[in-house]
Coordinates of C-alpha atoms in Angstrom, one line a residue:
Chain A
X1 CA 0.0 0.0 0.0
X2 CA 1.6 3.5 -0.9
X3 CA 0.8 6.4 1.3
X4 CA -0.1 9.2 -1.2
X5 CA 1.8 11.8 1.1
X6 CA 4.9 10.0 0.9
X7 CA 7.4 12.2 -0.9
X8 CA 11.4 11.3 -1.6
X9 CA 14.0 12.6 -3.2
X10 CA 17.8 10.7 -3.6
X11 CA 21.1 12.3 -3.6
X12 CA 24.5 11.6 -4.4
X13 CA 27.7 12.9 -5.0
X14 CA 32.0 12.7 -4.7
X15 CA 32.7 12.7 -0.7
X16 CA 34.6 16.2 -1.4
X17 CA 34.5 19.1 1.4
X18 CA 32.7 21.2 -1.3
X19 CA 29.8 19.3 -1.2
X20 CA 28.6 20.0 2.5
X21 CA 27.4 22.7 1.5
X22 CA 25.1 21.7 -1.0
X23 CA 24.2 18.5 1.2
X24 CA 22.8 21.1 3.5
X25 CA 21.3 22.8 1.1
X26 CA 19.4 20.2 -1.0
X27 CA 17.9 18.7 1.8
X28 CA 16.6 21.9 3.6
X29 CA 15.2 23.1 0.3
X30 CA 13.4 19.5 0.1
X31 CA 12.0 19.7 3.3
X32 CA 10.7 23.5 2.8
X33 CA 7.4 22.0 1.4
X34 CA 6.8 20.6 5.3
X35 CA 6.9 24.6 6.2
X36 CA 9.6 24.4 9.3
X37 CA 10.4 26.8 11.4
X38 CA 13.9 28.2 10.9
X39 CA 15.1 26.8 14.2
X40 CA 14.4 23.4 12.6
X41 CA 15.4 24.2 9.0
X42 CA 18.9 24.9 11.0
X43 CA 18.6 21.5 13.2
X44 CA 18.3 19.5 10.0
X45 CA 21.3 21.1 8.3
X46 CA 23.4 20.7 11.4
X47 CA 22.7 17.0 11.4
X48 CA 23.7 16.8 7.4
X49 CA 26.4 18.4 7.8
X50 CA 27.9 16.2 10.7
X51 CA 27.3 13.3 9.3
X52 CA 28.2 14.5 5.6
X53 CA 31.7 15.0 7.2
X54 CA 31.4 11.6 8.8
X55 CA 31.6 9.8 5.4
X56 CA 34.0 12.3 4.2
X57 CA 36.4 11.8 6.5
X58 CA 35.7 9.0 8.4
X59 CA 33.8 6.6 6.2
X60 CA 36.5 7.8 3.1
X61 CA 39.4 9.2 5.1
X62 CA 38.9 12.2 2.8
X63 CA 39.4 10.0 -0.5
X64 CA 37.1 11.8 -2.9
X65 CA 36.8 8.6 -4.8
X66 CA 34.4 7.7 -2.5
X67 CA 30.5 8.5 -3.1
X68 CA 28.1 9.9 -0.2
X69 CA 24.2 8.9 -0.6
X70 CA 21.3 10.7 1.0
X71 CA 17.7 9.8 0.8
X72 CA 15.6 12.0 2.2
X73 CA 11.3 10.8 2.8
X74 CA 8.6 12.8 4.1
X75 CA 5.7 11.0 5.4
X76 CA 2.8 13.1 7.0
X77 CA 4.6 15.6 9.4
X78 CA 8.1 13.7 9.9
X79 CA 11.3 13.9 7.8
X80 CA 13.6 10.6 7.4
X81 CA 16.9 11.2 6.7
X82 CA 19.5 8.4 5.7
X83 CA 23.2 9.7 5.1
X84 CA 25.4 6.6 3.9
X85 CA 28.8 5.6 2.7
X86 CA 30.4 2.4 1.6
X87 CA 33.7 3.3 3.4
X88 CA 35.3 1.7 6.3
X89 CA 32.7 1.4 8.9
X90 CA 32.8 1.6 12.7
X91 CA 34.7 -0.4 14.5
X92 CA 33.5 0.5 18.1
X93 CA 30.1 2.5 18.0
X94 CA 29.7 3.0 21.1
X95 CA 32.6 4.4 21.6
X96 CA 31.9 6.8 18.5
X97 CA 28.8 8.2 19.9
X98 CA 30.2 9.0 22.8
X99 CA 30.3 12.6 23.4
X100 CA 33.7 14.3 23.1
X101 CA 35.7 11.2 21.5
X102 CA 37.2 11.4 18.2
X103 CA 38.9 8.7 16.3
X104 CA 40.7 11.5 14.3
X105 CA 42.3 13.7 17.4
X106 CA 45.0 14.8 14.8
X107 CA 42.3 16.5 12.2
X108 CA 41.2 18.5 15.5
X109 CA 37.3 16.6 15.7
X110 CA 35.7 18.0 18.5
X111 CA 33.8 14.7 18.8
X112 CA 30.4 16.6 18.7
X113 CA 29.2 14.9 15.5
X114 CA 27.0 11.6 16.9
X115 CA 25.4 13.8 20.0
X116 CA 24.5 16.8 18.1
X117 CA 22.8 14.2 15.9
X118 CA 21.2 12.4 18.8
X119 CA 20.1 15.9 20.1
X120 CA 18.6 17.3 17.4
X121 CA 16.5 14.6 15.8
X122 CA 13.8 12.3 17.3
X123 CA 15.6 9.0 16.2
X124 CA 18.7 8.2 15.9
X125 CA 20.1 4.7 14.6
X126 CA 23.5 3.7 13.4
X127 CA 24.8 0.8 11.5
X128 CA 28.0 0.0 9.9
X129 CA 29.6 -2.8 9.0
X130 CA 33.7 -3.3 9.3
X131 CA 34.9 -2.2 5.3
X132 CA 31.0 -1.9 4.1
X133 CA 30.4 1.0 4.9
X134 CA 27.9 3.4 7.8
X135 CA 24.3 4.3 7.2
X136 CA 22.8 6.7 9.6
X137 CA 18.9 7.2 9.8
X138 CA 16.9 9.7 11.4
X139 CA 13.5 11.0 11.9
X140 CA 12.4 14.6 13.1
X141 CA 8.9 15.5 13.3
X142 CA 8.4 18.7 12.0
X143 CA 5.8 20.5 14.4
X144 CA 4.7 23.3 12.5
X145 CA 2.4 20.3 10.4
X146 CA 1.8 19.2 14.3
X147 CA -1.8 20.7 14.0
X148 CA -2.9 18.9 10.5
X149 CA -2.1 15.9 11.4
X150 CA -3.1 15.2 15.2
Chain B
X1 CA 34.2 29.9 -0.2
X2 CA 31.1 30.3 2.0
X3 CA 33.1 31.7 4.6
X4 CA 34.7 35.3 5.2
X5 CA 37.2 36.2 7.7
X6 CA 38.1 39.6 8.7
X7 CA 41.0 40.3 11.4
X8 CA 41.2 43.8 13.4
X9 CA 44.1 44.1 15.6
X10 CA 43.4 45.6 19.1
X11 CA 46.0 45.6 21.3
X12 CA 47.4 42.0 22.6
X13 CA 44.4 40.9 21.1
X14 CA 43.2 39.6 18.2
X15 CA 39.1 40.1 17.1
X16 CA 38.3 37.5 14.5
X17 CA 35.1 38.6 12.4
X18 CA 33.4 35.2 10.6
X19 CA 30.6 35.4 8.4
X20 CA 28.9 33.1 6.1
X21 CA 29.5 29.0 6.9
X22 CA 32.0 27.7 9.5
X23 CA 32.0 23.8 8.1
X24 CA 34.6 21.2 7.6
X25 CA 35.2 22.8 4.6
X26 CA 36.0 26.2 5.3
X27 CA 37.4 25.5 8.8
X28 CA 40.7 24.6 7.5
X29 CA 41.2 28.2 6.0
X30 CA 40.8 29.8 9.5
X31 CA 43.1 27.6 11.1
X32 CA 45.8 27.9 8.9
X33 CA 45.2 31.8 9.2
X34 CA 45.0 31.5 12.8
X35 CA 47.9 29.5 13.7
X36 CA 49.9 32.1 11.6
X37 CA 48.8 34.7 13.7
X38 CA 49.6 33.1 16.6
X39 CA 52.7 31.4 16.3
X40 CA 54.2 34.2 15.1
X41 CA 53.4 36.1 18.0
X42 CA 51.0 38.8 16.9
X43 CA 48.4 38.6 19.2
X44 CA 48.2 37.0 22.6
X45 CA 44.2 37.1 22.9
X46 CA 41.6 36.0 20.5
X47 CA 38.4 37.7 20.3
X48 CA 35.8 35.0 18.2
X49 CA 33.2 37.7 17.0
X50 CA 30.3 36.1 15.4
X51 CA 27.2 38.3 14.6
X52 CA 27.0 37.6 10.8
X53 CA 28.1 34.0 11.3
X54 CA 25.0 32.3 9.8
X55 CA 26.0 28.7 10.3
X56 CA 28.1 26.4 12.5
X57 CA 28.9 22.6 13.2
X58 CA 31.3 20.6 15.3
X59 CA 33.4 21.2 12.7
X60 CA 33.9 24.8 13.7
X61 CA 33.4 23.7 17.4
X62 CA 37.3 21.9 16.5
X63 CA 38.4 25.0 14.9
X64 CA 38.0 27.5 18.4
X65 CA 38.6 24.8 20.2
X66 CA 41.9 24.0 18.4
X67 CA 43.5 27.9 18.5
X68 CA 42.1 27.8 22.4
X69 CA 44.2 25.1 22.9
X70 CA 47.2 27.0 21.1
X71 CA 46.2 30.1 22.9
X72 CA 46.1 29.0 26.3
X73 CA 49.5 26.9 26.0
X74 CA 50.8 30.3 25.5
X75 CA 49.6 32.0 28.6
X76 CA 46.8 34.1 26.1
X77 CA 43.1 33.9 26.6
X78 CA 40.0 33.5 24.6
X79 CA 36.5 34.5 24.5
X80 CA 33.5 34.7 22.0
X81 CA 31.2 37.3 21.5
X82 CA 27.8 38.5 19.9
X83 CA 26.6 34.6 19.4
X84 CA 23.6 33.6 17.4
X85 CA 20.6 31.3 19.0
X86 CA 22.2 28.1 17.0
X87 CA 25.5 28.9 17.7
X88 CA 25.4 29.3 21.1
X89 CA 22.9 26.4 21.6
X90 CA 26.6 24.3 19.8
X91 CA 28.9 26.1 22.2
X92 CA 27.0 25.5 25.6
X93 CA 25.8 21.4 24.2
X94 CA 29.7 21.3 24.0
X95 CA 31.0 22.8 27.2
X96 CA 32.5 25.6 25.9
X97 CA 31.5 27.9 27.7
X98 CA 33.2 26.2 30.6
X99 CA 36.3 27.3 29.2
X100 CA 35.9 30.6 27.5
X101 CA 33.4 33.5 28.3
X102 CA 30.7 34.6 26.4
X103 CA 30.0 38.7 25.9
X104 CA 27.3 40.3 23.5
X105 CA 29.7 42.6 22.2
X106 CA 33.2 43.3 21.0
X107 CA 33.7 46.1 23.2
X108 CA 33.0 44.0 26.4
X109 CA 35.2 41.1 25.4
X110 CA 37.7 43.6 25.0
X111 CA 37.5 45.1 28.5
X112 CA 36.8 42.3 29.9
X113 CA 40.7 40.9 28.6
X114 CA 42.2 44.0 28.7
X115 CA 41.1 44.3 32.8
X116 CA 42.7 40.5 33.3
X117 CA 45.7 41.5 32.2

C-alpha cells in the first residue's frame, strides 16, 4: 500500500569538502514543502552536515573517490533522513557516539558529531559494517504540520 | 568559499570577524590563518566575533577549540562574543563555555581581557 503523502528525493555525490554545503542545502530546500520553522530548518542542516563529514572523513578518510548517498522521505509531518557511505565502517560504535571522543584527534574533531545528531533529531540509529560501509537514519517530526495531522 | 574572515588588531588581542558558513570545509582556512597569527606572536588574545556568522557545526566547534588550545599553552586567553541562537545552543551542548566567556559585544570582550591583564 503507498501512502499518497509519501514524498522522496535521492542524492548523491564525490565525498569532497565542497559538497557540505550543498548537502545542506538540498535537503533543507526538500523539506521546505513541510513549512519548518527556521530553528528546525537549521537542526536539519546541522545534522547533514555532521554526518556529511562523517563519510568524508571518516567513512573515506577524505578519499574523494568515494561517493556519499542521501535519501531524504517525508511521510505526513516527519522527515527521514538516511546519510550513507560504503567506506570503512565503525569499528567501536559506542565508543563513537560517545560525546567528546574522536577517532581523528590529529584532524582537530571535537567529537560533537553523533550527539549533536542524537540531540537534534527524534531517532537516531547507526549501522556499519567493518569495510562496508555506515548508514545513519533519522526522523524529526516537524511541528509546524503538528496541528494537521493530530 | 562560503566563509569570510576579517581580522582587526586591538592591542594584545586579536578580534576574528566570521561570516557566512563555518563547516569542515572552510574551517581549514581559519586555522591555517590563525595558527599564523599566533605562532608568530602577533596577538596573545583571540576575540571569536560572530554576529553575521549564519551557520556552524562541530566542525567549527574543533576550529576554536583548536586555537584555544594554542592560545592557552601560550599563557593568552580567549573568549567569544555577539553569538547567534544556533551557535550558542553548539557552544553550551559542547561545554565551551566552561572554558571561555561569552560577551554580547566586541567592546566588552575587550575590556573584559584587557582588565585581566
Amino acid at each position: 500500500m503507498t501512502d499518497a503523502t509519501r514524498n522522496f528525493m535521492k542524492l548523491q555525490f564525490a565525498a569532497k569538502s565542497e559538497n557540505e554545503s550543498f548537502a545542506r542545502v538540498a535537503v533543507a530546500a526538500f523539506v521546505t514543502q513541510l513549512d519548518p520553522t527556521m530553528d528546525e530548518i537549521t537542526d536539519l542542516k546541522t545534522v547533514v552536515s555532521e554526518a556529511v563529514t562523517n563519510c568524508i572523513i571518516h567513512g573515506y578518510d577524505s578519499d574523494a573517490e568515494g561517493i556519499v548517498y542521501i535519501e531524504v522521505a517525508i511521510e505526513q509531518d516527519v522527515v527521514s533522513l538516511t546519510i550513507e557511505d560504503k567506506g570503512r565502517g565503525i569499528e567501536d560504535m559506542e565508543l563513537a557516539k560517545q560525546p567528546l571522543y574522536t577517532s581523528k584527534p590529529e584532524l582537530e574533531r571535537s567529537g560533537m558529531g553523533f550527539t549533536i545528531m542524537e540531540n537534534f533529531m527524534d531517532e537516531f540509529e547507526l549501522i556499519s559494517d567493518i569495510d562496508g560501509g555506515t548508514s545513519i537514519r533519522m526522523k524529526k517530526r516537524i511541528e509546524s504540520k503538528k496541528a494537521l495531522y493530530n | 568559499m562560503n566563509l569570510k574572515m576579517e581580522l582587526e588588531k586591538h592591542r594584545d588581542a586579536l578580534i576574528v570577524r566570521l561570516s557566512g558558513e563555518l563547516d569542515h570545509h572552510t574551517a581549514e582556512s581559519v586555522r591555517l590563518k590563525l595558527d599564523e597569527e599566533i605562532l608568530r606572536g602577533r596577538c596573545r588574545h583571540i576575540v571569536f566575533s560572530l554576529k553575521a556568522l549564519e551557520f556552524m557545526d562541530s566542525s567549527g566547534l574543533g576550529v576554536i577549540l583548536g586555537r584555544y588550545k594554542l592560545i592557552k599553552q601560550k599563557g593568552g586567553r580567549m573568549a567569544v562574543c555577539d553569538v547567534n541562537a544556533s551557535v550558542y545552543r553548539l557552544f553550551d551542548m559542547s561545554g565551551l563555555f566552561k572554558i571561555m566567556p561569552v560577551f554580547d559585544n566586541e567592546g566588552l570582550a575587550l575590556s573584559e581581557l584587557e582588565v585581566a591583564l
